[in-house]
XYZ file of C-alpha atoms in Angstrom:
615
model
C -10.714 -27.417 -15.075
C -9.562 -29.358 -12.037
C -6.267 -29.040 -10.167
C -4.181 -25.946 -9.588
C -1.379 -24.081 -11.307
C 2.143 -24.474 -9.890
C 4.828 -21.855 -10.476
C 7.737 -23.174 -12.509
C 11.090 -23.026 -10.690
C 14.345 -24.983 -10.688
C 14.437 -24.770 -6.903
C 10.845 -25.735 -6.130
C 11.943 -29.168 -4.856
C 15.052 -28.104 -2.915
C 15.192 -30.012 0.358
C 17.352 -29.843 3.468
C 19.320 -32.936 4.400
C 20.463 -33.138 8.040
C 23.677 -34.781 9.217
C 24.023 -37.765 11.501
C 24.979 -36.930 15.062
C 28.365 -38.655 14.784
C 29.209 -36.391 11.812
C 28.318 -33.180 13.642
C 30.644 -30.983 15.707
C 29.907 -32.168 19.221
C 31.019 -31.402 22.771
C 30.999 -27.624 22.317
C 30.456 -24.900 24.908
C 28.673 -22.261 22.872
C 28.339 -18.812 24.422
C 25.109 -18.161 26.301
C 25.387 -14.385 26.037
C 22.078 -12.717 25.159
C 23.549 -10.313 22.578
C 21.729 -10.615 19.245
C 24.338 -12.232 17.015
C 24.648 -15.334 14.851
C 27.203 -16.956 17.242
C 28.896 -18.849 14.374
C 30.636 -17.910 11.098
C 31.955 -20.240 8.398
C 34.201 -20.274 5.336
C 35.264 -23.228 3.142
C 37.985 -24.231 5.640
C 36.993 -23.224 9.162
C 34.069 -22.685 11.487
C 34.250 -20.063 14.264
C 32.119 -20.367 17.411
C 31.649 -17.855 20.231
C 32.839 -19.780 23.303
C 31.563 -19.843 26.854
C 34.910 -19.332 28.602
C 35.955 -18.181 32.030
C 38.681 -15.677 32.775
C 37.964 -13.505 29.744
C 36.407 -13.893 26.339
C 37.376 -16.447 23.706
C 36.134 -18.163 20.569
C 36.952 -21.467 18.923
C 38.008 -22.186 15.352
C 37.084 -25.668 14.112
C 38.530 -27.149 10.901
C 35.589 -28.451 8.870
C 37.104 -31.897 8.358
C 37.408 -32.531 12.128
C 33.914 -33.781 12.863
C 32.578 -35.822 15.722
C 33.058 -35.313 19.424
C 35.769 -32.783 20.188
C 38.250 -33.140 23.072
C 37.508 -31.539 26.414
C 40.496 -29.241 26.038
C 41.031 -27.524 22.705
C 43.155 -24.529 21.676
C 41.040 -21.350 21.864
C 41.555 -17.907 20.409
C 42.029 -15.817 23.547
C 42.819 -12.139 23.914
C 39.631 -10.373 24.964
C 38.924 -9.573 28.592
C 35.155 -9.954 28.171
C 32.785 -12.177 26.227
C 33.201 -12.266 22.433
C 30.062 -10.945 20.706
C 30.775 -11.323 16.982
C 33.357 -12.636 14.505
C 33.794 -12.425 10.738
C 36.099 -14.143 8.235
C 38.043 -12.180 5.650
C 36.363 -13.029 2.287
C 39.740 -13.042 0.461
C 41.845 -14.820 3.088
C 40.436 -17.938 4.735
C 43.010 -17.742 7.551
C 42.221 -14.199 8.730
C 39.380 -13.450 11.164
C 38.269 -10.386 13.153
C 36.424 -10.356 16.482
C 34.499 -7.812 18.550
C 33.936 -8.084 22.263
C 32.105 -6.671 25.225
C 35.418 -5.159 26.332
C 35.269 -2.579 23.510
C 38.187 -4.107 21.561
C 38.539 -5.211 17.936
C 41.176 -7.919 17.491
C 42.598 -9.571 14.373
C 43.605 -13.221 14.288
C 45.403 -15.543 11.905
C 44.817 -19.291 11.956
C 48.192 -21.047 12.221
C 49.249 -23.298 9.374
C 48.309 -26.905 10.033
C 45.954 -25.905 12.833
C 44.096 -28.791 14.499
C 41.953 -29.328 17.570
C 43.674 -32.628 18.353
C 47.383 -31.827 18.686
C 49.807 -34.580 19.656
C 50.513 -33.063 23.059
C 49.190 -33.437 26.540
C 46.015 -31.471 27.356
C 47.895 -29.313 29.849
C 50.433 -28.350 27.189
C 47.889 -27.066 24.643
C 48.577 -23.418 23.844
C 45.859 -20.879 23.002
C 46.145 -18.645 19.943
C 47.060 -14.984 20.439
C 45.833 -12.093 18.240
C 48.047 -10.649 15.526
C 46.521 -7.168 15.547
C 44.447 -4.750 17.551
C 42.283 -1.887 16.297
C 41.879 1.061 18.664
C 39.456 3.839 17.924
C 36.157 3.229 19.667
C 35.914 4.861 23.108
C 36.195 2.307 25.870
C 35.090 4.131 29.003
C 32.418 6.791 29.155
C 31.574 8.393 32.528
C 27.966 8.037 33.617
C 28.400 9.600 37.044
C 31.638 10.795 38.658
C 32.348 7.373 40.176
C 30.915 5.055 37.478
C 31.913 4.326 33.909
C 30.173 2.623 30.977
C 32.181 0.263 28.762
C 31.148 0.448 25.086
C 30.818 -2.965 23.453
C 31.750 -3.897 19.879
C 28.616 -5.712 18.785
C 29.147 -6.267 15.042
C 32.160 -6.740 12.766
C 31.867 -7.135 8.982
C 34.472 -7.241 6.188
C 33.956 -5.412 2.895
C 33.016 -7.943 0.146
C 34.855 -6.107 -2.669
C 37.846 -4.255 -1.196
C 40.690 -6.002 0.568
C 41.204 -5.478 4.312
C 38.335 -3.010 4.834
C 36.404 -3.701 8.040
C 33.234 -2.129 9.495
C 32.670 -2.302 13.261
C 29.558 -1.162 15.147
C 29.893 0.006 18.730
C 27.672 0.924 21.636
C 28.726 4.554 21.177
C 26.157 4.701 18.318
C 28.817 4.768 15.595
C 30.121 2.525 12.826
C 33.830 2.857 12.096
C 35.480 1.878 8.818
C 38.985 0.462 9.268
C 41.981 -0.046 7.047
C 43.397 -3.058 8.860
C 46.691 -2.838 6.962
C 47.273 0.606 8.423
C 45.525 -0.305 11.683
C 43.557 2.947 11.667
C 39.953 4.058 11.532
C 39.501 6.450 8.615
C 35.719 6.926 8.448
C 32.994 7.210 11.082
C 29.231 6.917 10.610
C 27.102 8.483 13.353
C 23.744 6.767 13.798
C 22.386 8.138 17.055
C 21.379 4.712 18.401
C 22.668 1.152 18.794
C 23.216 -0.761 15.553
C 21.274 -4.025 15.356
C 22.435 -5.245 11.946
C 24.572 -4.139 8.990
C 25.308 -5.337 5.447
C 27.574 -4.226 2.570
C 26.585 -3.858 -1.074
C 28.267 -6.191 -3.582
C 30.691 -3.515 -4.811
C 31.446 -2.354 -1.270
C 30.412 1.267 -1.780
C 27.217 1.296 0.301
C 26.363 0.052 3.773
C 22.843 -0.569 5.071
C 22.063 -0.586 8.795
C 19.131 -1.184 11.118
C 19.167 0.317 14.583
C 17.207 0.505 17.796
C 15.444 3.709 16.694
C 13.621 1.550 14.052
C 15.324 3.355 11.170
C 16.649 1.790 7.981
C 19.655 3.752 6.713
C 21.574 3.335 3.464
C 24.995 4.942 3.831
C 27.262 6.374 1.193
C 30.177 5.319 3.353
C 32.925 7.467 1.871
C 30.803 10.591 2.350
C 30.067 9.534 5.943
C 26.366 10.301 5.719
C 23.218 8.381 4.805
C 21.984 8.572 1.237
C 18.534 7.442 2.386
C 16.838 7.093 5.735
C 13.366 5.670 6.269
C 11.148 4.058 8.871
C 11.691 0.315 9.191
C 9.795 -2.314 11.162
C 7.676 -0.796 13.914
C 8.070 -3.562 16.511
C 10.106 -3.241 19.688
C 12.333 -6.269 19.007
C 15.467 -6.364 16.885
C 15.411 -6.255 13.107
C 17.933 -7.699 10.635
C 19.017 -6.653 7.147
C 20.772 -8.412 4.261
C 21.899 -7.064 0.882
C 20.607 -9.127 -2.046
C 23.883 -9.675 -3.885
C 24.454 -7.481 -6.923
C 20.854 -6.258 -6.973
C 19.793 -2.806 -5.838
C 17.539 -4.456 -3.264
C 17.817 -5.192 0.451
C 15.658 -7.441 2.607
C 14.804 -6.879 6.251
C 13.209 -9.003 8.933
C 11.611 -7.584 12.044
C 8.421 -7.308 14.031
C 5.151 -5.412 13.836
C 3.570 -3.521 16.712
C 1.565 -6.684 17.418
C 4.848 -8.696 17.644
C 4.253 -10.563 14.374
C 7.421 -11.498 12.499
C 7.699 -9.661 9.185
C 9.685 -9.751 5.956
C 10.171 -6.719 3.705
C 11.879 -5.985 0.378
C 13.314 -2.498 -0.257
C 14.498 -0.623 -3.332
C 17.624 1.288 -2.297
C 16.912 3.985 -4.893
C 13.573 4.898 -3.304
C 13.260 3.194 0.083
C 10.377 5.288 1.343
C 8.131 2.222 1.613
C 8.908 -1.495 1.204
C 8.005 -3.099 -2.105
C 4.592 -4.784 -1.712
C 4.520 -3.741 1.956
C 5.469 -5.746 5.041
C 4.801 -9.470 4.710
C 3.705 -11.222 7.914
C 5.458 -14.545 8.517
C 4.171 -15.817 11.867
C 3.790 -14.862 15.530
C 6.903 -16.558 16.945
C 8.938 -14.358 19.267
C 12.460 -15.230 18.062
C 14.476 -12.914 15.812
C 14.491 -14.039 12.171
C 18.027 -14.295 10.688
C 18.139 -13.729 6.889
C 20.766 -15.165 4.507
C 20.995 -14.529 0.761
C 22.287 -16.953 -1.888
C 23.135 -14.900 -4.962
C 23.658 -17.953 -7.189
C 20.110 -19.253 -6.810
C 18.467 -15.900 -5.964
C 17.033 -17.481 -2.827
C 16.551 -16.045 0.653
C 16.827 -18.300 3.711
C 15.158 -17.350 7.000
C 16.160 -19.056 10.245
C 14.451 -18.052 13.473
C 16.157 -17.970 16.839
C 14.423 -20.378 19.179
C 12.740 -22.482 16.474
C 14.190 -25.291 14.396
C 12.666 -24.419 11.018
C 14.423 -22.809 8.053
C 12.213 -21.311 5.353
C 13.490 -20.373 1.930
C 12.053 -18.102 -0.739
C 12.930 -17.353 -4.354
C 13.008 -13.726 -5.455
C 11.112 -13.259 -8.709
C 9.625 -10.033 -10.086
C 10.324 -8.209 -6.818
C 8.356 -10.767 -4.855
C 9.500 -13.485 -2.469
C 7.930 -16.744 -3.659
C 7.811 -19.390 -0.940
C 9.629 -22.594 -1.931
C 9.693 -24.943 1.049
C 10.624 -25.262 4.706
C 13.174 -27.389 6.489
C 11.598 -28.578 9.728
C 13.428 -29.789 12.791
C 12.508 -30.382 16.410
C 15.881 -29.009 17.555
C 15.823 -25.213 17.981
C 18.762 -23.050 16.956
C 20.242 -19.951 18.582
C 22.817 -19.277 15.905
C 23.395 -20.229 12.288
C 25.852 -19.588 9.448
C 25.787 -20.305 5.700
C 28.693 -21.494 3.590
C 29.980 -19.269 0.747
C 29.150 -20.664 -2.685
C 32.734 -21.746 -3.445
C 32.578 -24.139 -0.483
C 29.513 -26.224 -1.486
C 29.645 -29.716 -2.980
C 28.519 -29.556 -6.657
C 28.808 -33.360 -7.030
C 25.692 -33.731 -4.870
C 23.896 -30.722 -6.396
C 24.283 -28.904 -3.082
C 23.358 -25.243 -3.565
C 24.131 -24.117 -0.001
C 24.991 -25.500 3.421
C 23.911 -24.227 6.818
C 25.581 -24.779 10.198
C 23.105 -24.454 13.071
C 23.731 -24.610 16.796
C 21.725 -27.210 18.713
C 21.195 -27.013 22.483
C 24.394 -24.939 22.802
C 26.356 -28.204 22.707
C 26.895 -29.145 19.058
C 26.661 -27.767 15.521
C 24.736 -29.624 12.826
C 25.471 -29.132 9.096
C 22.387 -29.076 6.839
C 22.835 -29.468 3.074
C 20.235 -27.938 0.747
C 20.127 -30.028 -2.421
C 18.426 -29.762 -5.809
C 17.192 -33.307 -6.596
C 18.418 -34.367 -10.052
C 19.301 -37.751 -11.512
C 22.056 -36.599 -13.823
C 25.601 -37.054 -12.540
C 27.038 -34.353 -14.795
C 27.828 -30.799 -13.756
C 24.630 -28.741 -13.529
C 25.731 -25.389 -14.912
C 22.224 -23.874 -14.706
C 22.251 -23.956 -10.889
C 25.930 -23.038 -10.501
C 26.603 -19.659 -12.134
C 30.043 -18.040 -11.680
C 30.660 -16.845 -8.139
C 33.090 -14.620 -6.266
C 36.502 -16.144 -5.579
C 39.475 -15.143 -3.433
C 40.690 -12.182 -5.484
C 39.510 -8.722 -4.355
C 38.388 -6.056 -6.787
C 40.629 -3.365 -5.277
C 42.990 -2.539 -2.461
C 42.289 -0.311 0.553
C 43.824 2.821 -0.968
C 41.789 2.417 -4.168
C 38.593 1.958 -2.203
C 39.169 5.042 -0.057
C 39.916 6.943 -3.286
C 36.388 6.150 -4.527
C 36.788 3.113 -6.785
C 33.804 0.777 -7.266
C 34.015 -2.724 -8.748
C 32.778 -6.294 -8.391
C 35.447 -8.896 -7.503
C 36.484 -11.322 -10.274
C 34.391 -14.472 -10.451
C 35.367 -18.106 -10.639
C 33.810 -21.020 -12.508
C 32.024 -23.603 -10.398
C 32.820 -26.135 -13.129
C 36.491 -25.914 -12.133
C 35.488 -26.686 -8.540
C 33.466 -29.660 -9.798
C 36.407 -30.982 -11.819
C 38.840 -30.437 -8.933
C 40.924 -27.943 -10.910
C 40.948 -25.264 -8.225
C 39.476 -21.775 -8.473
C 39.678 -20.649 -12.107
C 38.580 -17.148 -12.976
C 35.896 -16.659 -15.591
C 36.708 -14.286 -18.422
C 34.114 -12.234 -20.245
C 31.721 -11.885 -17.317
C 30.342 -8.379 -17.411
C 30.554 -6.653 -14.094
C 27.402 -4.867 -13.019
C 28.183 -3.060 -9.793
C 25.400 -1.884 -7.606
C 24.525 1.695 -8.513
C 25.791 4.135 -5.928
C 23.217 6.419 -4.440
C 25.044 9.521 -3.346
C 23.890 11.546 -0.432
C 22.218 14.787 -1.422
C 24.402 17.838 -1.110
C 23.241 20.263 1.558
C 21.453 23.216 0.026
C 22.790 26.686 0.875
C 20.585 28.702 3.131
C 18.372 31.019 1.154
C 18.470 34.685 2.195
C 15.425 35.685 4.138
C 13.572 38.485 2.402
C 12.834 41.552 4.520
C 9.233 41.807 5.510
C 7.366 44.730 4.002
C 5.631 47.060 6.401
C 1.931 47.094 5.677
C 0.725 50.485 4.542
C -2.236 51.940 6.440
C -5.510 51.534 4.572
C -7.530 54.782 4.431
C -10.887 54.543 6.174
C -13.774 55.371 3.799
C -15.974 58.279 4.780
C -19.436 57.292 6.043
C -22.266 57.708 3.534
C -25.216 59.703 4.872
C -28.558 58.396 3.553
C -31.548 60.711 3.196
C -34.379 60.270 5.663
C -37.374 58.187 4.497
C -40.659 60.067 4.309
C -43.894 58.909 5.970
C -45.469 58.229 2.585
C -42.685 55.859 1.510
C -42.874 54.008 4.828
C -46.612 53.463 4.364
C -46.111 52.126 0.836
C -43.480 49.622 1.975
C -45.725 48.377 4.795
C -48.601 47.878 2.355
C -46.337 45.873 0.056
C -45.347 43.597 2.921
C -48.995 43.042 3.878
C -49.876 42.096 0.304
C -46.930 39.702 0.230
C -48.203 37.669 3.170
C -51.958 37.976 2.402
C -53.994 34.776 1.812
C -55.036 34.095 -1.765
C -58.694 33.052 -1.781
C -58.771 32.217 -5.474
C -56.101 29.565 -5.177
C -57.279 26.027 -5.769
C -57.212 23.600 -2.897
C -54.099 21.508 -2.817
C -54.482 17.951 -3.944
C -53.903 15.408 -1.226
C -51.080 13.218 -2.452
C -51.801 10.643 0.239
C -55.301 9.837 -1.120
C -55.957 6.149 -1.750
C -57.974 6.919 -4.929
C -56.192 6.916 -8.222
C -56.856 9.633 -10.713
C -58.139 8.207 -13.996
C -57.032 10.318 -16.919
C -59.658 11.487 -19.402
C -59.582 9.396 -22.581
C -58.292 11.263 -25.557
C -60.498 11.468 -28.637
C -59.239 9.661 -31.679
C -58.898 11.659 -34.842
C -61.636 11.084 -37.414
C -60.623 8.872 -40.265
C -61.025 10.006 -43.836
C -63.638 8.498 -46.141
C -61.041 6.443 -47.978
C -59.675 4.902 -44.808
C -63.023 4.463 -43.053
C -64.140 1.391 -45.009
C -62.577 -1.898 -44.087
C -60.288 -3.564 -46.581
C -62.531 -5.994 -48.554
C -61.128 -8.539 -50.909
C -62.226 -8.046 -54.525
C -64.686 -10.731 -55.667
C -64.270 -12.681 -58.935
C -67.380 -11.010 -60.379
C -65.871 -7.558 -59.803
C -62.621 -8.713 -61.405
C -64.545 -9.796 -64.549
C -66.380 -6.467 -64.760
C -63.128 -4.565 -64.450
C -61.552 -6.686 -67.190
C -64.486 -5.928 -69.553
C -64.292 -2.214 -68.879
C -60.568 -2.241 -69.628
C -61.079 -4.272 -72.861
C -63.694 -1.794 -74.313
C -62.270 1.723 -73.947
C -64.629 4.711 -74.126
C -64.788 6.691 -77.470
C -62.527 9.691 -77.555
C -64.262 13.060 -77.544
C -63.374 15.612 -80.290
C -60.760 18.154 -79.340
C -62.195 21.659 -79.146
C -59.712 24.494 -79.441
C -59.646 26.766 -76.467
C -60.600 30.382 -76.781
C -58.495 33.066 -75.307
C -60.597 34.528 -72.579
C -59.547 37.164 -70.185
C -58.344 35.873 -66.880
C -60.797 36.561 -64.142
C -59.440 36.317 -60.633
C -61.283 33.695 -58.647
C -62.259 34.851 -55.235
C -60.717 32.770 -52.502
C -63.280 31.193 -50.225
C -62.425 29.470 -47.019
C -64.298 26.185 -46.594
C -64.993 25.436 -42.992
C -63.763 22.011 -41.880
C -66.464 19.380 -41.485
C -67.587 18.626 -38.008
C -66.847 15.335 -36.300
C -70.535 14.192 -36.402
C -70.989 14.754 -40.127
C -67.744 12.939 -40.846
C -68.870 9.877 -38.897
C -72.276 9.807 -40.666
C -70.656 10.008 -44.096
C -68.267 7.216 -43.231
C -71.120 4.976 -42.018
C -73.119 5.542 -45.241
C -70.140 4.681 -47.415
C -69.503 1.518 -45.416
C -73.155 0.380 -45.710
C -73.165 0.955 -49.484
C -69.972 -1.083 -49.871
C -71.405 -3.954 -47.830
C -74.611 -3.944 -49.931
C -72.614 -4.183 -53.145
C -70.549 -7.028 -51.770
C -73.644 -8.989 -50.688
C -75.216 -8.678 -54.144
C -71.976 -9.835 -55.748
C -71.921 -12.894 -53.507
C -75.524 -13.733 -54.466
C -74.704 -13.551 -58.167
C -71.663 -15.801 -57.618
C -73.801 -18.384 -55.791
C -76.369 -18.417 -58.612
C -73.667 -18.999 -61.197
C -72.179 -21.824 -59.143
C -75.636 -23.424 -58.845
C -76.010 -23.422 -62.643
C -72.594 -25.065 -63.035
C -73.475 -27.789 -60.524
C -76.808 -28.478 -62.309
C -75.090 -28.844 -65.691
C -72.491 -31.205 -64.210
C -75.290 -33.343 -62.659
C -77.017 -33.539 -66.030
C -73.790 -34.706 -67.672
C -73.363 -37.402 -65.021
C -76.878 -38.686 -65.719
C -76.119 -38.905 -69.431
C -72.925 -40.839 -68.733
C -74.771 -43.218 -66.448
C -77.392 -43.900 -69.155
C -74.674 -44.635 -71.721
C -72.981 -47.064 -69.325
C -76.269 -48.887 -68.778
C -76.857 -49.179 -72.519
C -73.380 -50.590 -73.053
C -73.951 -53.164 -70.346
C -77.214 -54.214 -72.012
C -75.497 -54.663 -75.340
C -72.705 -56.695 -73.824
C -75.038 -58.764 -71.685
């Protein structure tokens, strides 16, 4: 059979479509800070970009419809005194965003109504946006020596995907704090012991997974403030990333091996001792691999920092099946993916990425399923999470777990807004609680070993001179040479030993003669003897005679020579009889031939006489 088998998939032909330069977001000053972050975040209305600004940290918010080359002076979101490291949009409020900075502050911002980057005012009159809230809880200054202080940075901020206004922030003090931004207070603290490199929430918001510089993968039961599981992650020295795979009880990590090969791993949160199917090697490129999960298509997208390619895989049977790769000559330092409710279903767009190019502009890339039909494709657009949270902050801190209500993508296709889907069964991610600490078992008192009594020595009687002589004689006999022993056979001899032929058993007289076919003459004689039976002899009544015991005599068995002579005599007699029978048969055949010749002569004479009469 020729050809090869191809795995069936709806997303096998998904391709990435780039955007023309005039439709990109150009003339940007993207931050050049070396902190490992995505630099950009996106929601269906706005795009946030970490900005390279002087006189303190800032970031820009760009409305998605304002494409092209941006003005030289735009309104920025200013409030930090150091570079902004990370931002995150509230999943249930497209106007609310949080930011973390190198100054150790967490600030909250609200995008003004009707916000635009091209206001109808002079450039000098453009006003920057101020924060609407500040979260204080992480330590800012830590003394290193009496005259020097270390400023802890806020490296990662991430909103809870199920509960409203719950925010997780990771700091350089090796902790992750959980905030209720309505109350403006930190209510939970997770102590890691090292710097957090990446974090991700579960779909129901009850668990948090982190990777850190100590190469550990931790799955936290957040409300108990301790890890439910902790295991060894990627062994390489560079940063690793983690992403939760939607409503599944699986997480995916990217990192490096000890040989600096980029790796991908899939973990079961219920038993994360080892990754499922081990660590999968991707390539040997040095840039950190940024993972993004699309729960609607069950696809994982991997974008590397420093290279322009985006690979995507489909998760099937706990295995990442490679689909395709978007290739570009323009490398990216940061990237963000649009939530599902912001894609364009009229073009069969399943997701959209926004990648930074040369730190000067952002290019949208649409990933499209090629289909000819112009109708709504419900098989590639399952219901997705909308803008309504599953619970409030107080309910979440009380221990509630739920998946947010979902909306129909068909309503987005028809332009009817975000309509909730009824009858969708919620399947929250199972919570893995941290094991309760076991009480210390009482230590049993050690028993003092009792002294063991020493056995009394046994006194043996002295051996006499006679017994000693007997034992010496036995030893001499043991090692004496045996003259009667046969010489050993040399196994290395080149002559082969021919075994003595075994004598065949003598055949009986009946079996000694060869099987001779019965002649016709013998058959005739036998038939005559059977036709004339012998006269029956008169029956003589038996007399009653006393029984005389017959002495038992043992007949010696015949010797082999006498048996052979008897067999030869019997064979010669049989051959003689056969020869005489053959002679008689030949004589009879000769008579028959002579009579037939005589008849032929008579017939010939009659024919001649008939010819004479006719002639």
